[in-house]
Amino acid sequence: MDSQTSQASQASPASRSFQVDLRGLVDLLSHHLYSSPKVYLRELLQNAVDAITARRAAEPDAPARVRLFTEPGALRVEDSGIGLTEADVHDLLATIGRSSKRAEGLQEARSDFLGQFGIGLLACFVVAERIRVVSRSARTPDAAPVEWTATDDGSYTVRTLPGDARPEPGTTVHLVARAGAAEWLAEDRVLALARDFGSLLPYDVRVGEEAVTDLPAPWDRPYPSPAARRVALGRHCHDLFGFTPLDAIELDVPLAGIRGVAYVLPSAVSPAQRAGHRVHLKGMLLTERAEQLLPDWAFFVRCVLDTDSLRPTASREALYEDETLAAVREALGERVRAWLTGLAAGDPERLAAFLAVHHLGVKSLARHDREMLRTMLPWLPFETTDGRLSLEEFARRHRVVHFTRTVEEYRQVAPIASAQGVGVINGGYTYDSELVEALPSVRPGTVVAELDADTVTAHLDAVDPAVELALSGFLATARATLDPLGCDVVLRAFHPLSVPALHLDDRAARHEQARARAEEEADDLWAGILGSLRGEAPRARLVLNHLSPLIRRIGSLGEPELIGTAVESLYGQALLMAQRPLRPADSALLNRAFIGLLEWATNGEGDR
């Protein structure tokens, strides 16, 4: 091979351009980038507003008008913006992905533009089969108007027009609807979309004679009194979100260029439910479903705000997660926190009304914010044996703050503990046990202790040893009856007398019961593994109340079989009173005891 052939084989390959299937690209936009065809109008408004912004950067007194006119199956949008020359048209409109904001003389004002991704008119092909643009440049007054016409098959034409085709600088965009999309260009739809997207735009925008912009924003308007402001914002919330708020929280973060309001929901919602907030970017609605705008704990508010600092995603329908958004989220969360603190300090009635609905959200915040926990101590409600009280009030009443970790444990011990003067908080609800355990960190000197079966038993009065010895036969029969169920029997004296027996267990006992049950049902391999995990966890216990007349009568029975049936009945009734889930063995015991008691009640003395 000679040197010339070798050099030719090593030469760089020829550079080629991508071929773009415009129809395929439009389909991709409509089905994957944009949530709805309605975004075409946002793109038109955005281009018009950016063009006016660009012109006003050089001519501060330039007119600032956007006009939309509808016809059957068509739409015309006129703006008084900076306009385009023929060279601009070839360079910008005919190149997919090229942004007009890169044009010479506009770069320094780029941060003032709404659009950042150069998709431009391409989105209009989602609803249009043909787009015609007539523009005259304000930067080059001597340049003739230029016309750019494109169709959804990817072809376009460019020509210059006589000077009288557009005497003033600016741009007019004509859309002709594609098949099945004419409804998107109808006057009512265009007006509704324009008001939704552009109500806070800083320029004069109209659909025909109907005004689109409504400035200043409701949160920036002067009102004669705080009450009048609250009423006006409540009306705005109802029009926007469909509910009348409990209250409105000012969202003013000057350093982040944010002004707006957070509306407090009038009814409880799940913490897992993602809130949808309305975010305007420099006046243009960016999204009405922003989920990451506030901390997770602030799920009880819906926000509407305008910003000039947050970054949109490529579709301009969501917020880009970056350090700026994280800082804004923290700042807005601080505004909500300050509102709560202000209510606690100066408006307890409104705070009580709020907590009656949204105490769960405040508890979620207080878990991680000790100052908020300290502020909310007199207000956050908890279920206790003394009724529904705040932690502060409960701690004042009791030297030791006892709590249970589950609702079931609380139901087991609450009636008995209350009768013995032992205060207990139900920590089984979301966040409650964490907050009770955090109580000493904000209330020094407070003693917090988890209440278990041993603690409850220790607070019950012991029976005289002689009396317990006299009942040893009865107790032996009772223990033998319940031993297969993993339950011990204890005799104590306690109030109320109406409770003949109390079933007590703790988490360790329940874990051991679950392990034993799984071992019984497992094959040989798993049974061996589970057997090796057998622990020394305390067993459940049935505490018999010696003060109860029923227990005394059962203890005096002479028939072991009848004693066993009666003890099984007491055990089943205690389980039901504690609202514990019944195992198959427990259900069988209840049935057996019920039938046994019926037989004893219906049989004559001679048949026994």
Coordinates of C-alpha atoms in Angstrom, one line a residue, residues 68-574:
L68 CA -54.4 36.9 21.3
F69 CA -57.1 36.7 18.7
T70 CA -59.1 33.5 17.9
E71 CA -60.8 32.4 14.7
P72 CA -62.4 29.0 14.0
G73 CA -59.5 26.5 14.0
A74 CA -56.9 29.3 14.2
L75 CA -55.1 31.6 16.6
R76 CA -53.1 34.8 16.2
V77 CA -50.7 36.1 18.8
E78 CA -49.2 39.6 18.5
D79 CA -46.4 41.1 20.7
S80 CA -44.5 44.4 20.7
G81 CA -41.3 42.7 21.4
I82 CA -37.8 42.9 19.9
G83 CA -38.7 41.0 16.7
L84 CA -36.4 39.1 14.3
T85 CA -34.5 39.8 11.1
E86 CA -34.2 37.4 8.2
A87 CA -30.8 36.2 9.5
D88 CA -32.4 35.6 12.9
V89 CA -35.1 33.6 11.4
H90 CA -32.7 31.3 9.5
D91 CA -30.5 31.0 12.6
L92 CA -33.1 30.6 15.3
L93 CA -36.5 29.4 14.1
A94 CA -35.2 26.9 11.6
T95 CA -32.8 25.2 14.1
I96 CA -34.4 22.8 16.6
G97 CA -32.9 23.4 20.1
R98 CA -31.4 26.8 19.3
S99 CA -32.6 29.5 21.8
S100 CA -33.3 33.0 20.6
K101 CA -31.9 34.1 24.0
R102 CA -28.4 33.4 22.5
A103 CA -28.8 36.1 20.0
E104 CA -26.2 38.9 20.0
G105 CA -27.2 41.6 22.5
L106 CA -29.5 39.4 24.5
Q107 CA -27.1 37.3 26.5
E108 CA -26.6 39.9 29.3
A109 CA -30.4 39.9 29.9
R110 CA -30.8 36.2 29.8
S111 CA -31.7 35.8 33.5
D112 CA -34.7 37.9 32.9
F113 CA -36.2 35.5 30.4
L114 CA -38.7 32.8 31.2
G115 CA -37.5 30.3 28.6
Q116 CA -34.1 28.6 29.0
F117 CA -34.2 25.6 26.7
G118 CA -34.8 26.9 23.2
I119 CA -37.7 24.5 22.4
G120 CA -39.7 27.6 21.4
L121 CA -42.3 27.2 18.7
L122 CA -41.8 23.5 18.3
A123 CA -44.3 22.9 21.1
C124 CA -47.0 24.6 19.1
F125 CA -46.9 21.7 16.6
V126 CA -48.6 19.6 19.4
V127 CA -51.8 21.4 18.4
A128 CA -51.0 23.0 15.0
E129 CA -50.3 21.7 11.6
R130 CA -49.0 25.0 10.3
I131 CA -47.3 27.9 11.9
R132 CA -46.7 31.3 10.3
V133 CA -44.5 33.9 11.9
V134 CA -44.3 37.5 10.7
S135 CA -41.7 39.6 12.5
R136 CA -39.9 43.0 12.3
S137 CA -36.7 43.7 14.2
A138 CA -36.5 46.6 16.7
R139 CA -32.7 46.2 16.8
T140 CA -32.4 46.7 13.0
P141 CA -35.2 49.2 12.1
D142 CA -34.2 49.3 8.4
A143 CA -34.7 45.6 8.0
A144 CA -37.8 44.5 6.1
P145 CA -40.4 42.3 7.8
V146 CA -39.8 38.6 7.4
E147 CA -42.2 35.7 7.2
W148 CA -41.4 32.2 8.3
T149 CA -43.9 29.5 7.5
A150 CA -43.5 25.9 8.7
T151 CA -45.6 22.7 8.6
D152 CA -45.6 19.7 10.8
D153 CA -43.9 17.6 8.1
G154 CA -40.7 19.4 8.8
S155 CA -40.6 21.8 5.8
Y156 CA -40.5 25.6 6.0
T157 CA -40.2 28.7 3.8
V158 CA -38.7 32.1 4.5
R159 CA -39.4 35.3 2.6
T160 CA -39.2 39.1 3.1
L161 CA -42.4 41.2 3.0
P162 CA -43.1 44.8 2.1
G163 CA -42.6 47.3 4.9
D164 CA -46.3 47.9 5.4
A165 CA -46.9 44.2 6.2
R166 CA -45.8 45.0 9.7
P167 CA -45.1 48.7 10.3
E168 CA -44.1 48.4 14.0
P169 CA -41.4 46.1 15.5
G170 CA -42.7 42.9 17.1
T171 CA -43.9 39.5 16.1
T172 CA -47.2 37.9 15.0
V173 CA -47.6 34.1 15.2
H174 CA -50.4 32.4 13.3
L175 CA -51.5 28.9 14.2
V176 CA -53.7 26.6 12.1
A177 CA -55.1 23.7 14.1
R178 CA -54.2 20.1 13.2
A179 CA -56.9 17.5 12.9
G180 CA -58.7 16.9 16.2
A181 CA -57.0 19.8 18.0
A182 CA -59.3 22.7 17.1
E183 CA -60.8 22.8 20.6
W184 CA -57.4 24.0 21.9
L185 CA -57.7 27.1 19.8
A186 CA -61.3 27.9 20.8
E187 CA -61.8 31.3 22.4
D188 CA -63.0 30.1 25.8
R189 CA -60.2 27.6 26.0
V190 CA -57.6 30.1 25.0
L191 CA -58.9 32.7 27.5
A192 CA -59.0 30.1 30.4
L193 CA -55.4 28.9 29.6
A194 CA -54.1 32.4 29.2
R195 CA -55.5 33.4 32.6
D196 CA -54.2 30.3 34.2
F197 CA -50.7 30.7 32.9
G198 CA -50.4 34.4 32.7
S199 CA -52.4 36.1 35.4
L200 CA -49.2 37.4 37.1
L201 CA -47.3 38.4 34.0
P202 CA -45.9 42.0 34.3
Y203 CA -47.2 43.1 30.8
D204 CA -50.6 43.9 29.3
V205 CA -51.9 40.6 28.0
R206 CA -55.4 40.3 26.5
V207 CA -57.5 37.7 24.6
G208 CA -59.5 39.9 22.3
E209 CA -60.8 42.6 24.8
E210 CA -60.6 40.4 27.8
A211 CA -57.7 41.1 30.3
V212 CA -55.6 38.2 31.3
T213 CA -53.3 39.7 33.9
D214 CA -54.6 40.5 37.4
L215 CA -52.0 42.5 39.2
P216 CA -50.9 43.1 41.8
A217 CA -51.0 39.5 43.1
P218 CA -53.6 38.9 45.9
W219 CA -50.9 38.6 48.5
D220 CA -49.3 42.0 47.4
R221 CA -52.5 44.0 47.4
P222 CA -53.3 46.6 50.1
Y223 CA -56.3 45.8 52.3
P224 CA -58.1 48.0 54.8
S225 CA -57.6 45.6 57.7
P226 CA -56.1 42.2 58.6
A227 CA -59.7 40.7 58.6
A228 CA -60.3 42.0 55.1
R229 CA -57.0 40.6 54.0
R230 CA -57.9 37.2 55.5
V231 CA -61.3 37.2 53.7
A232 CA -59.8 38.2 50.4
L233 CA -57.1 35.5 50.6
G234 CA -59.7 32.9 51.6
R235 CA -61.7 33.8 48.5
H236 CA -58.5 33.5 46.4
C237 CA -57.8 30.1 47.9
H238 CA -61.3 28.9 47.2
D239 CA -61.1 30.0 43.6
L240 CA -57.7 28.5 43.1
F241 CA -57.7 25.2 45.2
G242 CA -61.4 24.7 45.9
F243 CA -61.4 25.0 49.7
T244 CA -61.7 27.7 52.3
P245 CA -58.5 27.7 54.4
L246 CA -58.1 27.7 58.1
D247 CA -55.5 30.4 57.8
A248 CA -53.1 32.0 55.3
I249 CA -49.3 32.1 55.9
E250 CA -47.2 34.9 54.3
L251 CA -44.3 33.5 52.2
D252 CA -41.9 36.4 51.8
V253 CA -38.3 35.4 51.1
P254 CA -36.6 38.4 49.4
L255 CA -33.2 36.8 49.1
A256 CA -34.7 34.1 47.0
G257 CA -37.1 36.4 45.1
I258 CA -40.2 34.7 46.5
R259 CA -43.5 36.2 47.3
G260 CA -46.7 34.2 47.9
V261 CA -48.9 32.6 50.5
A262 CA -49.5 29.2 52.0
Y263 CA -53.1 28.1 52.7
V264 CA -53.8 25.9 55.7
L265 CA -56.0 22.9 54.7
P266 CA -59.4 22.9 56.6
S267 CA -59.4 19.1 57.0
A268 CA -56.8 16.4 57.9
V269 CA -54.8 14.7 55.2
S270 CA -52.4 11.8 55.3
P271 CA -48.7 12.7 55.8
A272 CA -47.9 10.4 52.8
Q273 CA -50.1 12.5 50.5
R274 CA -47.9 14.6 48.3
A275 CA -49.0 18.3 48.2
G276 CA -49.4 20.1 44.9
H277 CA -48.2 23.7 45.0
R278 CA -48.6 26.4 42.3
V279 CA -45.4 28.0 41.3
H280 CA -45.0 31.0 39.0
L281 CA -41.7 31.8 37.5
K282 CA -41.4 35.5 36.8
G283 CA -45.1 35.7 36.6
M284 CA -45.7 32.7 34.3
L285 CA -47.3 29.6 35.9
L286 CA -44.6 26.9 35.9
T287 CA -46.5 24.1 37.6
E288 CA -49.5 23.5 39.8
R289 CA -48.2 20.2 41.1
A290 CA -44.8 21.2 42.7
E291 CA -44.3 18.5 45.3
Q292 CA -40.8 19.3 46.7
L293 CA -41.4 22.9 47.5
L294 CA -41.9 22.5 51.3
P295 CA -40.5 20.1 53.9
D296 CA -42.3 16.8 54.2
W297 CA -43.7 17.7 57.6
A298 CA -45.6 20.7 56.2
F299 CA -48.2 18.5 54.4
F300 CA -51.0 20.5 55.8
V301 CA -50.6 23.6 53.6
R302 CA -51.0 24.4 49.8
C303 CA -48.8 27.1 48.4
V304 CA -49.1 29.6 45.6
L305 CA -46.0 31.8 44.9
D306 CA -44.0 33.7 42.4
T307 CA -40.2 33.3 42.1
D308 CA -37.4 34.5 40.0
S309 CA -34.7 32.2 41.4
L310 CA -35.8 28.6 41.0
R311 CA -34.8 26.5 38.0
P312 CA -37.4 24.7 35.9
T313 CA -36.9 21.3 34.3
A314 CA -36.7 20.9 30.5
S315 CA -40.5 20.6 30.2
R316 CA -40.9 23.8 32.4
E317 CA -43.6 21.9 34.3
A318 CA -41.6 21.0 37.5
L319 CA -38.8 22.4 39.6
Y320 CA -35.2 21.3 39.2
E321 CA -33.8 19.8 42.4
D322 CA -30.6 21.7 43.3
E323 CA -29.1 23.7 46.2
T324 CA -31.3 26.7 45.5
L325 CA -34.5 24.7 45.8
A326 CA -33.1 23.1 49.0
A327 CA -32.4 26.5 50.5
V328 CA -35.9 27.8 49.5
R329 CA -37.5 24.7 51.0
E330 CA -35.8 25.4 54.3
A331 CA -36.7 29.1 54.2
L332 CA -40.4 28.4 53.5
G333 CA -40.4 25.7 56.2
E334 CA -39.1 28.4 58.6
R335 CA -42.0 30.7 57.6
V336 CA -44.5 28.0 58.5
R337 CA -42.7 27.3 61.7
A338 CA -42.7 31.0 62.6
W339 CA -46.4 31.1 62.0
L340 CA -47.0 28.2 64.4
T341 CA -44.8 29.9 67.0
G342 CA -46.7 33.2 66.6
L343 CA -50.1 31.4 67.1
A344 CA -48.8 29.8 70.3
A345 CA -47.7 33.1 71.6
G346 CA -50.6 35.3 70.6
D347 CA -53.6 33.5 69.3
P348 CA -54.3 30.2 71.3
E349 CA -57.8 29.9 69.9
R350 CA -56.7 29.8 66.3
L351 CA -53.8 27.4 67.3
A352 CA -56.3 25.1 69.1
A353 CA -58.5 25.1 66.0
F354 CA -55.5 24.3 63.8
L355 CA -54.2 21.5 66.1
A356 CA -57.6 19.9 66.3
V357 CA -57.2 19.1 62.6
H358 CA -53.4 19.0 62.0
H359 CA -51.7 17.9 65.2
L360 CA -50.0 15.1 63.3
G361 CA -48.1 17.5 61.1
V362 CA -46.9 19.5 64.1
K363 CA -45.9 16.3 65.9
S364 CA -43.9 15.3 62.9
L365 CA -42.0 18.7 63.0
A366 CA -41.5 18.6 66.8
R367 CA -39.8 15.2 66.6
H368 CA -36.7 16.9 65.0
D369 CA -37.1 20.4 66.3
R370 CA -36.7 20.7 70.0
E371 CA -37.6 24.4 70.1
M372 CA -40.9 23.5 68.3
L373 CA -41.6 20.8 70.8
R374 CA -40.9 23.2 73.7
T375 CA -43.3 25.7 72.1
M376 CA -46.0 23.2 71.5
L377 CA -45.9 21.4 74.8
P378 CA -48.9 23.2 76.2
W379 CA -50.9 22.5 73.1
L380 CA -50.2 19.2 71.4
P381 CA -53.0 16.7 72.4
F382 CA -52.2 13.1 73.6
E383 CA -54.5 10.3 74.7
T384 CA -53.9 9.6 78.4
T385 CA -55.6 7.9 81.4
D386 CA -56.5 11.4 82.6
G387 CA -58.3 12.2 79.3
R388 CA -57.0 14.1 76.3
L389 CA -54.1 16.3 77.6
S390 CA -51.0 18.1 76.5
L391 CA -47.6 16.6 77.6
E392 CA -47.0 19.7 79.8
E393 CA -50.3 19.3 81.7
F394 CA -49.8 15.6 82.1
A395 CA -46.2 16.0 83.4
R396 CA -47.4 18.5 86.0
R397 CA -49.9 15.9 87.3
H398 CA -47.6 12.9 87.5
R399 CA -44.2 12.5 89.0
V400 CA -43.4 9.7 86.5
V401 CA -44.7 9.9 82.9
H402 CA -45.5 6.4 82.0
F403 CA -46.3 5.5 78.4
T404 CA -46.9 2.5 76.2
R405 CA -45.5 1.9 72.7
T406 CA -48.6 0.4 71.2
V407 CA -52.3 1.0 71.3
E408 CA -52.9 -2.6 72.4
E409 CA -50.7 -2.2 75.4
Y410 CA -52.5 1.0 76.4
R411 CA -55.9 -0.7 76.2
Q412 CA -54.6 -3.5 78.4
V413 CA -53.5 -1.4 81.2
A414 CA -55.4 1.9 81.0
P415 CA -58.4 1.1 83.1
I416 CA -56.4 -0.6 85.9
A417 CA -53.5 1.9 85.9
S418 CA -56.0 4.7 86.1
A419 CA -57.8 3.1 89.1
Q420 CA -54.4 2.7 90.8
G421 CA -53.5 6.3 90.3
V422 CA -50.8 5.5 87.7
G423 CA -50.9 8.0 84.8
V424 CA -50.2 6.5 81.3
I425 CA -49.9 8.1 77.9
N426 CA -50.9 6.1 74.8
G427 CA -47.7 6.3 72.7
G428 CA -49.1 3.9 70.1
Y429 CA -50.1 6.6 67.6
T430 CA -47.8 8.1 65.0
Y431 CA -44.9 10.0 66.6
D432 CA -46.3 10.0 70.1
S433 CA -43.8 7.6 71.8
E434 CA -40.9 9.5 70.2
L435 CA -42.2 12.8 71.6
V436 CA -42.8 11.4 75.1
E437 CA -39.3 10.1 75.2
A438 CA -38.0 13.5 74.1
L439 CA -39.8 15.2 76.9
P440 CA -36.9 15.4 79.4
S441 CA -34.8 17.2 76.7
V442 CA -37.1 20.2 76.8
R443 CA -38.5 19.8 80.3
P444 CA -35.5 19.0 82.6
G445 CA -36.3 16.9 85.6
T446 CA -39.2 15.0 84.0
V447 CA -39.0 11.2 84.5
V448 CA -40.2 9.1 81.6
A449 CA -40.7 5.4 81.8
E450 CA -42.1 2.8 79.5
L451 CA -45.0 0.9 81.2
D452 CA -44.7 -2.9 80.9
A453 CA -46.5 -5.8 82.5
D454 CA -44.1 -6.0 85.4
T455 CA -44.7 -2.3 86.3
V456 CA -48.5 -2.7 86.2
T457 CA -48.3 -5.8 88.3
A458 CA -46.1 -4.1 90.8
H459 CA -48.6 -1.4 91.3
L460 CA -51.4 -3.8 92.2
D461 CA -51.9 -4.8 95.8
A462 CA -50.6 -8.2 96.8
V463 CA -52.9 -10.7 98.5
D464 CA -52.3 -11.8 102.1
P465 CA -50.1 -14.9 101.9
A466 CA -52.5 -16.9 104.1
V467 CA -55.4 -16.1 101.7
E468 CA -53.2 -17.1 98.7
L469 CA -52.2 -20.3 100.4
A470 CA -55.9 -21.1 101.0
L471 CA -56.5 -20.7 97.3
S472 CA -53.5 -22.7 96.2
G473 CA -55.6 -25.5 94.8
F474 CA -57.7 -23.1 92.7
L475 CA -54.5 -21.3 91.5
A476 CA -52.8 -24.6 90.6
T477 CA -55.8 -25.6 88.4
A478 CA -55.9 -22.2 86.8
R479 CA -52.2 -22.3 86.0
A480 CA -52.4 -25.8 84.6
T481 CA -55.3 -24.8 82.4
L482 CA -53.5 -21.8 80.8
D483 CA -50.0 -23.2 80.7
P484 CA -50.5 -24.7 77.2
L485 CA -51.4 -21.2 76.0
G486 CA -48.1 -19.7 77.3
C487 CA -49.9 -17.7 80.1
D488 CA -49.2 -17.6 83.8
V489 CA -51.8 -16.8 86.5
V490 CA -51.2 -14.2 89.3
L491 CA -53.6 -13.3 92.1
R492 CA -53.8 -9.6 93.1
A493 CA -56.2 -7.1 94.6
F494 CA -57.1 -4.0 92.6
H495 CA -59.9 -1.7 91.5
P496 CA -62.3 -1.4 89.8
L497 CA -64.1 -4.5 91.2
S498 CA -66.0 -4.8 87.9
V499 CA -62.8 -6.1 86.2
P500 CA -62.4 -9.8 87.4
A501 CA -59.3 -10.5 85.4
L502 CA -56.6 -8.6 83.5
H503 CA -54.5 -10.0 80.7
L504 CA -51.0 -8.5 80.6
D505 CA -48.2 -9.1 78.2
D506 CA -45.4 -7.0 76.6
R507 CA -43.7 -7.0 73.3
A508 CA -41.1 -9.6 74.4
A509 CA -43.8 -12.0 75.5
R510 CA -45.6 -11.5 72.2
H511 CA -42.5 -12.0 70.2
E512 CA -41.9 -15.3 72.0
Q513 CA -45.5 -16.3 71.4
A514 CA -45.1 -15.5 67.7
R515 CA -41.8 -17.5 67.6
A516 CA -43.4 -20.5 69.2
R517 CA -46.3 -20.4 66.9
A518 CA -44.1 -20.2 63.9
E519 CA -42.0 -23.1 65.2
E520 CA -45.1 -25.3 65.5
E521 CA -46.1 -24.5 61.9
A522 CA -42.6 -24.8 60.3
D523 CA -40.9 -27.8 58.8
D524 CA -38.2 -29.7 60.6
L525 CA -35.4 -27.4 59.3
W526 CA -37.1 -24.1 60.2
A527 CA -38.4 -25.6 63.5
G528 CA -34.8 -26.3 64.5
I529 CA -33.7 -22.8 63.6
L530 CA -36.6 -21.2 65.4
G531 CA -36.1 -23.5 68.4
S532 CA -32.5 -22.2 68.7
L533 CA -33.9 -18.7 69.0
R534 CA -36.0 -19.5 72.0
G535 CA -35.5 -16.9 74.7
E536 CA -36.2 -16.3 78.3
A537 CA -38.8 -13.6 77.5
P538 CA -41.5 -13.3 80.2
R539 CA -44.7 -15.1 79.5
A540 CA -48.1 -13.3 79.3
R541 CA -50.0 -13.4 82.6
L542 CA -53.6 -13.4 83.6
V543 CA -54.0 -11.3 86.8
L544 CA -57.1 -12.4 88.8
N545 CA -58.7 -9.7 91.0
H546 CA -59.3 -11.1 94.5
L547 CA -61.5 -8.1 95.2
S548 CA -64.0 -9.3 92.6
P549 CA -67.0 -11.2 93.9
L550 CA -66.9 -13.4 90.8
I551 CA -63.3 -14.5 91.4
R552 CA -64.1 -15.3 95.0
R553 CA -67.0 -17.5 94.0
I554 CA -64.9 -19.3 91.3
G555 CA -62.2 -19.8 93.9
S556 CA -64.6 -21.6 96.2
L557 CA -65.7 -24.1 93.6
G558 CA -64.8 -27.7 94.4
E559 CA -64.9 -29.1 90.8
P560 CA -61.5 -28.8 89.0
E561 CA -63.2 -29.2 85.6
L562 CA -65.6 -26.3 86.3
I563 CA -62.7 -24.2 87.6
G564 CA -60.8 -24.9 84.4
T565 CA -63.8 -23.9 82.2
A566 CA -64.3 -20.7 84.3
V567 CA -60.6 -19.7 84.0
E568 CA -60.7 -20.3 80.3
S569 CA -63.8 -18.0 80.1
L570 CA -62.0 -15.3 82.2
Y571 CA -58.9 -15.6 80.0
G572 CA -61.0 -15.2 76.8
Q573 CA -62.9 -12.2 78.2
A574 CA -59.7 -10.5 79.3

